Coordinates of C-alpha atoms and ligand atoms in Angstrom, one line a residue:
Chain G
M271 CA 0.0 0.0 0.0
K272 CA 1.1 3.6 -0.6
P273 CA 2.3 5.3 2.6
F274 CA -0.2 7.0 4.9
G275 CA -0.2 8.4 8.5
Y276 CA -2.0 6.8 11.4
V277 CA -3.6 7.8 14.6
A278 CA -5.7 5.7 17.0
A279 CA -8.8 7.3 18.5
K280 CA -9.5 6.5 22.1
D281 CA -13.3 7.2 21.8
S282 CA -15.8 8.9 19.5
G283 CA -15.0 12.4 20.8
H284 CA -11.3 11.9 20.3
A285 CA -12.0 10.6 16.8
V286 CA -14.0 13.8 15.8
A287 CA -11.2 16.0 17.3
L288 CA -8.6 14.1 15.2
L289 CA -10.8 14.4 12.1
A290 CA -11.2 18.1 12.6
E291 CA -7.5 18.5 13.3
Y292 CA -6.3 16.7 10.2
G293 CA -9.1 18.0 8.0
K294 CA -9.7 16.8 4.4
G295 CA -6.7 14.5 4.4
A296 CA -8.1 12.3 7.2
K297 CA -10.1 9.1 6.8
V298 CA -11.9 7.0 9.3
L299 CA -10.7 3.4 9.6
A300 CA -13.0 0.9 11.3
G301 CA -12.7 -2.8 10.3
G302 CA -10.8 -1.9 7.2
T303 CA -12.5 -4.5 5.0
D304 CA -13.7 -2.0 2.5
L305 CA -11.2 0.7 3.0
L306 CA -7.9 -1.3 2.9
A307 CA -9.1 -3.5 0.0
D308 CA -10.0 -0.3 -1.9
L309 CA -6.7 1.5 -1.1
K310 CA -4.6 -1.4 -2.5
N311 CA -6.2 -1.1 -5.9
S312 CA -6.9 2.6 -6.0
P313 CA -5.1 4.8 -8.6
H314 CA -5.9 7.8 -6.2
P315 CA -3.4 9.0 -3.6
P316 CA -4.1 7.5 -0.1
P317 CA -5.4 9.6 2.8
D318 CA -2.8 11.6 4.7
V319 CA -3.9 10.2 8.0
M320 CA -6.0 7.2 8.9
V321 CA -8.0 7.8 12.0
D322 CA -8.4 4.3 13.5
I323 CA -11.6 4.1 15.5
S324 CA -11.4 0.3 16.0
R325 CA -10.5 0.7 19.7
A326 CA -13.2 3.3 20.5
A327 CA -15.3 1.2 23.0
D328 CA -18.1 3.7 23.2
L329 CA -18.9 3.0 19.5
K330 CA -19.6 -0.6 20.3
G331 CA -22.5 -2.5 21.8
I332 CA -26.1 -3.5 21.3
A333 CA -28.6 -2.4 23.9
L334 CA -32.2 -1.4 24.5
T335 CA -32.6 2.2 25.4
D336 CA -35.5 4.6 25.9
A337 CA -35.2 5.5 22.2
G338 CA -35.2 1.9 21.0
L339 CA -32.6 -0.6 20.0
R340 CA -29.2 1.0 19.8
I341 CA -26.4 -0.6 17.8
G342 CA -23.0 1.1 18.0
A343 CA -21.4 1.8 14.6
L344 CA -18.4 -0.3 15.4
T345 CA -20.4 -3.4 16.1
T346 CA -19.1 -6.2 13.9
H347 CA -21.3 -8.4 11.8
T348 CA -20.3 -11.4 13.9
E349 CA -21.4 -9.6 17.1
I350 CA -24.8 -9.0 15.4
V351 CA -25.0 -12.7 14.5
D352 CA -24.1 -13.8 18.0
S353 CA -26.3 -11.2 19.9
P354 CA -29.2 -12.8 21.9
L355 CA -30.9 -9.3 21.9
I356 CA -30.8 -9.1 18.1
A357 CA -32.1 -12.7 17.8
D358 CA -34.9 -11.7 20.1
T359 CA -35.9 -8.3 18.7
L360 CA -34.5 -8.0 15.2
P361 CA -33.7 -11.4 13.7
A362 CA -33.8 -10.0 10.2
L363 CA -30.6 -8.0 10.9
A364 CA -28.9 -11.2 11.9
E365 CA -30.1 -12.9 8.7
A366 CA -28.4 -10.1 6.8
A367 CA -25.2 -10.0 8.9
V368 CA -24.6 -13.8 8.5
V369 CA -24.5 -13.6 4.7
I370 CA -22.0 -10.8 4.5
G371 CA -18.7 -12.0 2.9
A372 CA -17.2 -14.9 4.9
V373 CA -16.5 -15.4 8.5
Q374 CA -13.2 -13.6 8.3
T375 CA -14.9 -10.5 6.9
R376 CA -17.7 -10.7 9.4
N377 CA -15.2 -10.8 12.3
L378 CA -13.6 -7.5 11.1
G379 CA -16.3 -5.6 9.2
T380 CA -18.6 -3.3 11.1
I381 CA -22.2 -2.2 10.6
G382 CA -21.1 1.4 10.5
G383 CA -18.5 0.7 7.8
N384 CA -21.2 -1.2 5.8
L385 CA -23.5 1.8 5.8
M386 CA -20.8 4.4 5.3
T387 CA -19.3 2.6 2.2
C388 CA -22.8 3.2 0.9
V389 CA -22.8 0.7 -2.0
P390 CA -26.3 -0.1 -3.2
S391 CA -25.8 -3.9 -2.4
M392 CA -25.0 -3.4 1.3
D393 CA -26.6 -6.1 3.2
S394 CA -27.3 -4.2 6.4
G395 CA -29.3 -1.5 4.6
P396 CA -32.7 -3.0 3.7
T397 CA -33.6 -4.3 7.2
L398 CA -32.6 -1.0 8.9
L399 CA -34.4 1.1 6.3
A400 CA -37.5 -1.0 6.4
L401 CA -37.6 -0.5 10.2
D402 CA -37.2 3.3 9.9
A403 CA -33.8 3.3 11.6
Q404 CA -32.3 6.6 12.7
V405 CA -28.6 7.3 12.8
T406 CA -26.7 9.4 15.3
I407 CA -23.8 11.5 13.9
L408 CA -21.2 13.2 16.0
G409 CA -19.3 16.2 14.6
P410 CA -17.3 19.2 15.8
S411 CA -20.6 21.1 16.7
G412 CA -22.2 18.2 18.5
R413 CA -24.6 15.4 17.9
R414 CA -27.4 15.2 15.4
T415 CA -29.9 12.4 14.6
I416 CA -31.3 11.8 11.1
P417 CA -33.3 9.1 9.4
L418 CA -31.1 6.5 7.8
S419 CA -32.8 7.3 4.5
E420 CA -31.2 10.8 4.7
L421 CA -27.7 9.3 5.2
F422 CA -27.7 7.6 1.8
V423 CA -27.0 10.1 -1.1
G424 CA -25.8 7.9 -3.9
P425 CA -23.3 5.1 -4.7
R426 CA -20.4 5.6 -2.3
R427 CA -21.9 8.9 -1.1
T428 CA -23.4 9.8 2.2
S429 CA -24.6 13.0 3.8
L430 CA -21.9 13.0 6.5
G431 CA -20.2 16.4 6.7
F432 CA -16.7 17.6 7.6
A433 CA -15.1 15.7 10.5
E434 CA -18.4 13.9 11.3
L435 CA -18.5 10.3 12.6
L436 CA -21.4 7.8 12.5
V437 CA -21.9 6.9 16.1
E438 CA -24.9 4.6 16.3
I439 CA -28.0 3.2 14.6
V440 CA -31.3 3.2 16.5
I441 CA -34.3 1.2 15.6
P442 CA -37.2 3.3 17.0
K443 CA -39.1 1.8 19.9
K444 CA -42.3 1.4 18.0
N445 CA -40.5 -1.0 15.5
V446 CA -38.5 -3.1 18.0
G447 CA -39.8 -6.6 17.7
K448 CA -41.8 -5.9 14.5
P449 CA -41.9 -9.2 12.6
S450 CA -39.5 -8.9 9.7
A451 CA -37.2 -10.9 7.5
F452 CA -34.3 -10.4 5.1
Q453 CA -33.5 -12.2 1.8
K454 CA -30.4 -12.0 -0.4
F455 CA -29.7 -13.6 -3.7
G456 CA -26.0 -13.8 -4.8
L457 CA -24.2 -15.9 -7.4
R458 CA -23.0 -18.1 -4.5
K459 CA -24.2 -18.7 -1.0
G460 CA -21.0 -17.4 0.6
Q461 CA -18.5 -14.7 -0.4
A462 CA -20.8 -13.0 -2.9
L463 CA -22.4 -9.6 -3.1
A464 CA -26.2 -9.4 -3.5
L465 CA -27.6 -9.3 -7.0
V466 CA -30.7 -8.2 -5.2
N467 CA -31.5 -8.1 -1.5
A468 CA -34.8 -7.2 0.3
A469 CA -36.3 -6.8 3.7
A470 CA -39.9 -6.7 4.7
G471 CA -41.8 -6.3 8.0
F472 CA -45.4 -5.8 9.2
W473 CA -47.5 -6.3 12.3
G474 CA -49.9 -9.2 11.5
G475 CA -51.6 -10.1 14.7
D476 CA -55.0 -9.0 13.4
G477 CA -54.7 -11.1 10.2
V478 CA -54.1 -8.1 8.0
F479 CA -50.8 -6.4 6.9
A480 CA -50.5 -3.6 9.4
E481 CA -47.8 -0.9 8.8
P482 CA -46.1 -3.0 6.1
A483 CA -42.6 -1.9 5.1
I484 CA -40.5 -3.1 2.2
A485 CA -36.9 -2.1 1.3
L486 CA -34.7 -3.2 -1.6
G487 CA -30.9 -3.2 -2.2
A488 CA -28.8 -3.4 -5.3
V489 CA -31.6 -2.2 -7.6
A490 CA -31.2 1.6 -7.4
P491 CA -28.4 4.1 -6.7
T492 CA -29.0 3.6 -2.9
V493 CA -31.1 1.2 -0.8
I494 CA -34.7 2.2 -1.3
R495 CA -38.2 1.7 0.1
A496 CA -41.0 0.4 -2.1
P497 CA -43.9 2.8 -1.0
K498 CA -46.4 1.7 -3.7
A499 CA -46.1 -1.9 -2.7
E500 CA -46.4 -0.9 1.0
A501 CA -49.5 1.2 0.3
W502 CA -51.1 -1.6 -1.7
L503 CA -50.5 -4.1 1.2
A504 CA -51.6 -1.9 4.0
G505 CA -54.8 -3.3 5.7
R506 CA -55.2 -6.2 3.3
P507 CA -55.9 -9.7 4.7
I508 CA -52.6 -11.7 4.9
S509 CA -52.3 -14.2 2.0
E510 CA -49.6 -15.6 -0.3
E511 CA -51.3 -14.0 -3.3
A512 CA -51.0 -10.6 -1.7
M513 CA -47.4 -11.2 -0.9
A514 CA -46.7 -12.2 -4.5
E515 CA -48.6 -9.1 -5.8
A516 CA -46.6 -6.8 -3.5
G517 CA -43.4 -8.3 -4.9
R518 CA -44.6 -7.5 -8.5
I519 CA -45.5 -4.0 -7.5
A520 CA -42.1 -3.5 -5.7
A521 CA -40.4 -4.5 -9.0
T522 CA -42.0 -1.5 -10.7
E523 CA -40.5 0.8 -8.2
A524 CA -36.9 -0.1 -8.7
K525 CA -34.4 0.9 -11.4
P526 CA -31.9 -1.9 -11.6
I527 CA -28.9 -1.8 -13.9
T528 CA -27.3 -4.5 -16.1
D529 CA -23.8 -5.2 -15.1
F530 CA -21.3 -8.1 -15.1
R531 CA -23.2 -9.8 -12.3
A532 CA -26.7 -9.8 -13.8
S533 CA -29.1 -8.2 -16.2
A534 CA -31.7 -5.6 -15.2
E535 CA -34.5 -8.0 -16.3
Y536 CA -33.1 -10.8 -14.1
R537 CA -32.9 -8.4 -11.1
L538 CA -36.6 -7.3 -11.6
D539 CA -37.6 -11.0 -11.4
L540 CA -35.5 -11.4 -8.3
I541 CA -37.2 -8.4 -6.6
A542 CA -40.6 -10.0 -7.0
V543 CA -39.4 -13.3 -5.6
L544 CA -37.4 -11.9 -2.8
V545 CA -40.1 -9.5 -1.6
K546 CA -42.6 -12.4 -1.5
R547 CA -40.1 -14.5 0.4
A548 CA -39.3 -11.7 2.9
L549 CA -43.0 -11.1 3.5
A550 CA -43.5 -14.8 4.1
G551 CA -40.5 -14.9 6.4
A552 CA -41.9 -11.9 8.4
H553 CA -45.3 -13.7 8.6
A554 CA -43.7 -16.7 10.1
R555 CA -42.6 -14.5 13.0
V556 CA -46.0 -13.0 13.6
T557 CA -47.6 -13.9 17.0
P558 CA -50.8 -12.6 18.6
N559 CA -50.7 -9.4 20.6
Q560 CA -47.1 -8.8 19.4
K561 CA -47.6 -5.1 18.8
D562 CA -49.2 -4.4 22.2
L563 CA -46.4 -6.2 23.9
A564 CA -43.7 -4.2 22.0
S565 CA -45.0 -0.8 22.7
Chain O
M636 CA 5.6 3.1 14.6
N637 CA 6.1 0.4 17.2
V638 CA 3.8 -2.5 17.5
T639 CA 3.9 -5.2 20.2
L640 CA 1.7 -8.2 20.1
T641 CA 1.6 -11.8 21.3
V642 CA 2.3 -14.1 18.4
N643 CA 2.0 -17.9 19.1
G644 CA 2.4 -17.3 22.8
E645 CA 5.5 -15.0 22.5
L646 CA 5.6 -11.3 23.0
R647 CA 7.0 -9.7 19.8
S648 CA 7.7 -6.1 18.7
A649 CA 8.6 -4.4 15.5
S650 CA 9.0 -0.9 14.1
V651 CA 7.0 -0.7 10.9
P652 CA 5.5 2.0 8.7
P653 CA 1.7 2.6 9.4
E654 CA 0.5 1.2 6.1
T655 CA 2.0 -2.3 7.0
T656 CA -0.7 -4.9 7.2
L657 CA -0.7 -7.7 9.8
L658 CA 0.1 -10.1 7.0
V659 CA 3.3 -8.1 6.0
L660 CA 4.2 -7.8 9.7
L661 CA 4.0 -11.6 10.1
R662 CA 5.7 -12.6 6.9
E663 CA 8.3 -9.9 6.4
H664 CA 9.2 -8.7 9.9
F665 CA 8.6 -11.9 12.0
M666 CA 9.5 -14.3 9.1
L667 CA 6.3 -16.3 9.8
T668 CA 5.6 -17.2 6.2
G669 CA 2.8 -19.7 6.9
A670 CA 0.0 -17.3 6.3
K671 CA 0.1 -16.8 2.5
T672 CA -0.4 -13.7 0.4
G673 CA -3.1 -14.7 -2.2
C674 CA -5.5 -12.0 -3.4
D675 CA -4.4 -9.5 -0.7
I676 CA -8.0 -8.1 -0.7
G677 CA -10.0 -10.4 1.5
D678 CA -11.4 -12.8 -1.1
C679 CA -9.3 -15.9 -0.8
G680 CA -8.6 -16.6 2.9
A681 CA -5.0 -17.7 2.3
C682 CA -3.8 -15.1 4.9
T683 CA -6.2 -16.3 7.6
V684 CA -4.8 -16.0 11.2
I685 CA -6.6 -16.0 14.5
V686 CA -6.7 -12.7 16.4
D687 CA -8.1 -12.7 19.9
G688 CA -9.9 -16.0 19.1
K689 CA -11.4 -14.9 15.8
A690 CA -10.4 -15.9 12.3
V691 CA -9.5 -12.8 10.3
N692 CA -7.9 -11.9 6.9
A693 CA -4.5 -10.6 7.9
C694 CA -4.3 -8.8 4.6
L695 CA -7.2 -6.5 5.7
M696 CA -5.9 -5.6 9.1
L697 CA -3.2 -3.1 9.8
A698 CA -0.3 -4.2 12.0
A699 CA -1.2 -1.2 14.2
Q700 CA -4.7 -2.6 14.7
A701 CA -3.1 -5.8 16.0
D702 CA -1.0 -3.9 18.6
G703 CA -1.6 -5.4 22.0
R704 CA -3.6 -8.3 20.7
T705 CA -3.0 -12.1 20.6
V706 CA -2.4 -13.6 17.2
V707 CA -2.1 -17.3 16.4
T708 CA -0.7 -18.4 13.1
I709 CA -0.3 -21.9 11.6
E710 CA 3.2 -22.0 13.0
G711 CA 1.7 -21.9 16.5
L712 CA -0.4 -25.0 16.2
A713 CA 2.1 -27.9 16.5
T714 CA 3.3 -28.7 20.0
R715 CA 6.2 -30.8 21.3
E716 CA 3.9 -33.7 21.2
G717 CA 3.3 -33.4 17.5
L718 CA 1.1 -31.8 14.9
H719 CA -2.4 -30.4 15.7
P720 CA -5.1 -32.9 14.8
L721 CA -6.2 -30.7 11.9
Q722 CA -2.6 -30.8 10.5
Q723 CA -2.3 -34.5 11.2
V724 CA -5.5 -35.5 9.5
F725 CA -5.0 -33.2 6.5
E726 CA -1.5 -34.7 6.0
E727 CA -2.6 -38.3 6.5
T728 CA -5.6 -38.1 4.2
G729 CA -4.2 -35.9 1.5
A730 CA -6.8 -33.2 2.2
L731 CA -4.5 -30.7 0.5
Q732 CA -2.8 -30.8 -2.9
C733 CA -0.5 -27.9 -3.6
G734 CA -1.0 -26.7 -0.1
F735 CA -1.2 -23.0 -0.7
C736 CA -4.6 -22.6 0.8
G737 CA -3.8 -25.0 3.7
P738 CA -2.6 -22.6 6.4
G739 CA -5.7 -20.4 5.9
V740 CA -8.1 -23.4 5.8
I741 CA -6.6 -24.9 8.9
M742 CA -6.7 -21.6 10.9
T743 CA -10.3 -21.0 9.9
A744 CA -11.2 -24.6 10.9
K745 CA -9.3 -24.2 14.2
A746 CA -11.3 -21.1 15.1
L747 CA -14.5 -22.9 14.2
L748 CA -13.6 -25.9 16.4
D749 CA -12.6 -23.7 19.3
E750 CA -16.1 -22.2 19.3
N751 CA -18.0 -25.2 18.1
P752 CA -16.3 -28.5 19.0
S753 CA -18.6 -30.7 16.9
P754 CA -19.8 -28.7 13.9
S755 CA -22.2 -30.1 11.3
T756 CA -21.1 -30.4 7.7
Q757 CA -23.1 -27.3 6.8
E758 CA -21.4 -25.4 9.6
I759 CA -18.0 -26.5 8.3
R760 CA -18.9 -25.5 4.8
T761 CA -20.2 -22.1 5.9
A762 CA -17.1 -21.5 8.0
L763 CA -14.8 -22.3 5.0
A764 CA -16.7 -20.2 2.5
G765 CA -14.0 -17.6 2.6
N766 CA -11.1 -20.1 2.0
L767 CA -10.7 -20.7 -1.7
C768 CA -8.9 -23.8 -2.9
R769 CA -7.9 -24.1 -6.6
C770 CA -6.8 -27.8 -6.3
T771 CA -9.1 -29.9 -4.2
G772 CA -12.8 -30.2 -4.3
Y773 CA -13.0 -29.4 -0.5
V774 CA -14.5 -32.8 0.3
K775 CA -11.5 -34.2 2.1
M776 CA -11.0 -31.0 4.0
I777 CA -14.6 -31.1 5.3
D778 CA -14.2 -34.8 6.2
G779 CA -10.9 -33.9 7.8
V780 CA -12.4 -31.2 10.0
H781 CA -15.0 -33.8 11.2
E782 CA -12.2 -36.2 11.9
A783 CA -10.1 -33.7 13.8
A784 CA -13.1 -32.7 15.8
K785 CA -13.5 -36.3 16.9
M786 CA -9.8 -36.5 17.8
L787 CA -9.9 -33.3 19.8
Q788 CA -12.8 -34.7 21.8
S789 CA -11.4 -38.1 22.5
T790 CA -9.5 -38.7 25.7
E791 CA -6.7 -40.5 24.0
T792 CA -4.9 -37.3 23.0
P793 CA -5.1 -35.2 26.1
A794 CA -1.9 -33.3 25.1
L795 CA -3.5 -32.3 21.8
A796 CA -6.9 -31.6 23.3
A797 CA -5.5 -29.1 25.8
P798 CA -6.3 -25.6 24.6
Q799 CA -3.5 -24.0 22.6
Q800 CA -2.1 -20.7 23.8
R801 CA -4.4 -18.1 22.3
Ligands
FAD1363 C1 -14.2 -10.4 0.7 C2 -15.3 -9.4 1.0 C3 -16.6 -9.7 1.0 C4 -17.6 -8.8 1.3 N1 -18.9 -9.2 1.2 C5 -19.9 -8.3 1.5 C6 -21.2 -8.7 1.5 O1 -21.6 -9.9 1.1 N2 -22.2 -7.8 1.8 C7 -21.9 -6.5 2.2 O2 -22.8 -5.8 2.4 N3 -20.6 -6.1 2.2 C8 -19.6 -7.0 1.9 N4 -18.3 -6.6 2.0 C9 -18.0 -5.2 2.3 C10 -17.5 -4.9 3.8 O3 -17.0 -6.0 4.4 C11 -18.6 -4.4 4.6 O4 -19.2 -3.3 4.0 C12 -18.1 -4.0 6.0 O5 -19.2 -3.9 6.9 C13 -17.4 -2.7 6.1 O6 -17.1 -2.3 7.4 P1 -15.6 -2.0 7.9 O7 -15.7 -1.8 9.3 O8 -14.6 -3.0 7.4 O9 -15.4 -0.6 7.1 P2 -14.0 0.2 6.7 O10 -13.4 -0.5 5.6 O11 -13.2 0.4 7.9 O12 -14.7 1.6 6.3 C14 -15.5 1.6 5.2 C15 -15.8 3.1 4.9 O13 -16.7 3.6 5.9 C16 -16.1 4.7 6.6 N5 -16.4 4.5 8.0 C17 -16.4 3.4 8.7 N6 -16.9 3.5 9.9 C18 -17.3 4.8 10.0 C19 -17.9 5.6 11.0 N7 -18.3 5.1 12.2 N8 -18.2 6.9 10.8 C20 -17.9 7.5 9.6 N9 -17.3 6.8 8.6 C21 -17.0 5.5 8.8 C22 -14.6 4.6 6.2 O14 -14.0 5.9 6.2 C23 -14.6 4.0 4.8 O15 -14.9 5.0 3.9 C24 -17.2 -7.5 1.7 C25 -15.9 -7.1 1.8 C26 -14.9 -8.0 1.5 C27 -13.5 -7.7 1.6
FES1364 S1 -4.7 -12.8 0.8 FE1 -6.0 -12.1 2.4 S2 -7.9 -12.9 1.7 FE2 -6.6 -13.3 0.0
FES1365 S1 -4.5 -27.3 -2.2 FE1 -3.9 -26.0 -3.8 S2 -5.1 -24.3 -3.4 FE2 -5.9 -25.6 -2.0

């Protein structure tokens, strides 16, 4: 690799101070699985200084708070897979984490790095977006919280500003425990990016799709919601036919591209199938009175 | 910059430029050439080592990030009593051909068996998904991991079953 400088941040506040001090030439380093792999092949000059946040303990951890389910940005995919709290309240996120890369990547790669790389195929994106996740950002002028949807700007572009750090992801209380599921289709079962991925969730205790949410990855410049499919489902009696129709509607809301992995037409077909499967997966997690118990 | 870490039970230090990966540190500064440089971008698993109990791609971790941690490489598996059961079985059954992927496969399998002493075939396949082999068809490796798991659990090899230094 081309030479760069290095500083280790003690905690999130220290990281922001370092980012502000070193300015435009600084770059955040978390698990390094995207950043270091990119740097090795990049024709561009490397950052002047790598601000290593991998030891910032305050950026780690999964916990229930007054706001909802908080996941520190530095939480690794393996930690998500192994978390009893995630298994209990947000199994769809574990379904997404366990199919990221291979075990070696999951042991290093973090959820924050996954969101911040901001490729449309990111596997953490759909579930979090479907559950209206919020993200907390720390910068030189303090903390701010925005919906995850406002973090994503375009391929490899986020709305993070100068010297800002992604601190945590919060699933709002009202959606903690909402039945949801994640589906990914890649060219292989392991070590393959998604051709399409999808997440869906709804409350189903009354036999109808209540507050349905559908999100899709790898089929638009960023991870997107499928609002037309959601609106069509809302209030309808739960059935396999309705799930299939929602999948077909969702496909009309995406703009997939043709690339070396798959054609746009193939991706459209995949959307319909994966949305149907994600809805069915969510349905399998529905139990009576779930919503009342959650809130 | 200075980095100090425990490698195969021994405390070791080196002065390296910040862009040095853990893989380069191990191979070029500590002369531990067991972990291989394959793709160098996280795809092949030839560089797999165990850091604080977890299998990682040494090519995607900076040496600086391993400072203060505990690293086990393929060189740390054999003891005075002999090879680690994984090494022994792989050798006896011809689970490897050219051998290039071997250190990575064995370290990934070791990390798996440390956490899950009797994995199912599917669990072994999932664990090895990030270890590419261009020679074998993986079948003897998977059988070998099952066999090593049995050896590690049997009482006849207490010396080998004892936890390795981590
Ligand atoms: C072999 C391989 C397979 C992979 N397979 C998949 C896959 O199947 N699915 C998938 O989604 N991804 C995959 N990835 C991509 C990658 O592993 C994940 O995106 C991972 O989560 C990135 O996290 P990281 O901690 O390693 O990020 P890093 O590489 O450390 O950082 C990535 C980017 O995010 C920025 N960043 C990181 N953390 C923060 C923060 N807290 N605040 C602000 N900026 C930050 C960095 O500056 C950098 O620009 C794969 C990667 C490899 C090498
Ligand atoms: S050399 Fe590290 S994964 Fe290929
Ligand atoms: S034995 Fe040759 S690459 Fe695996």
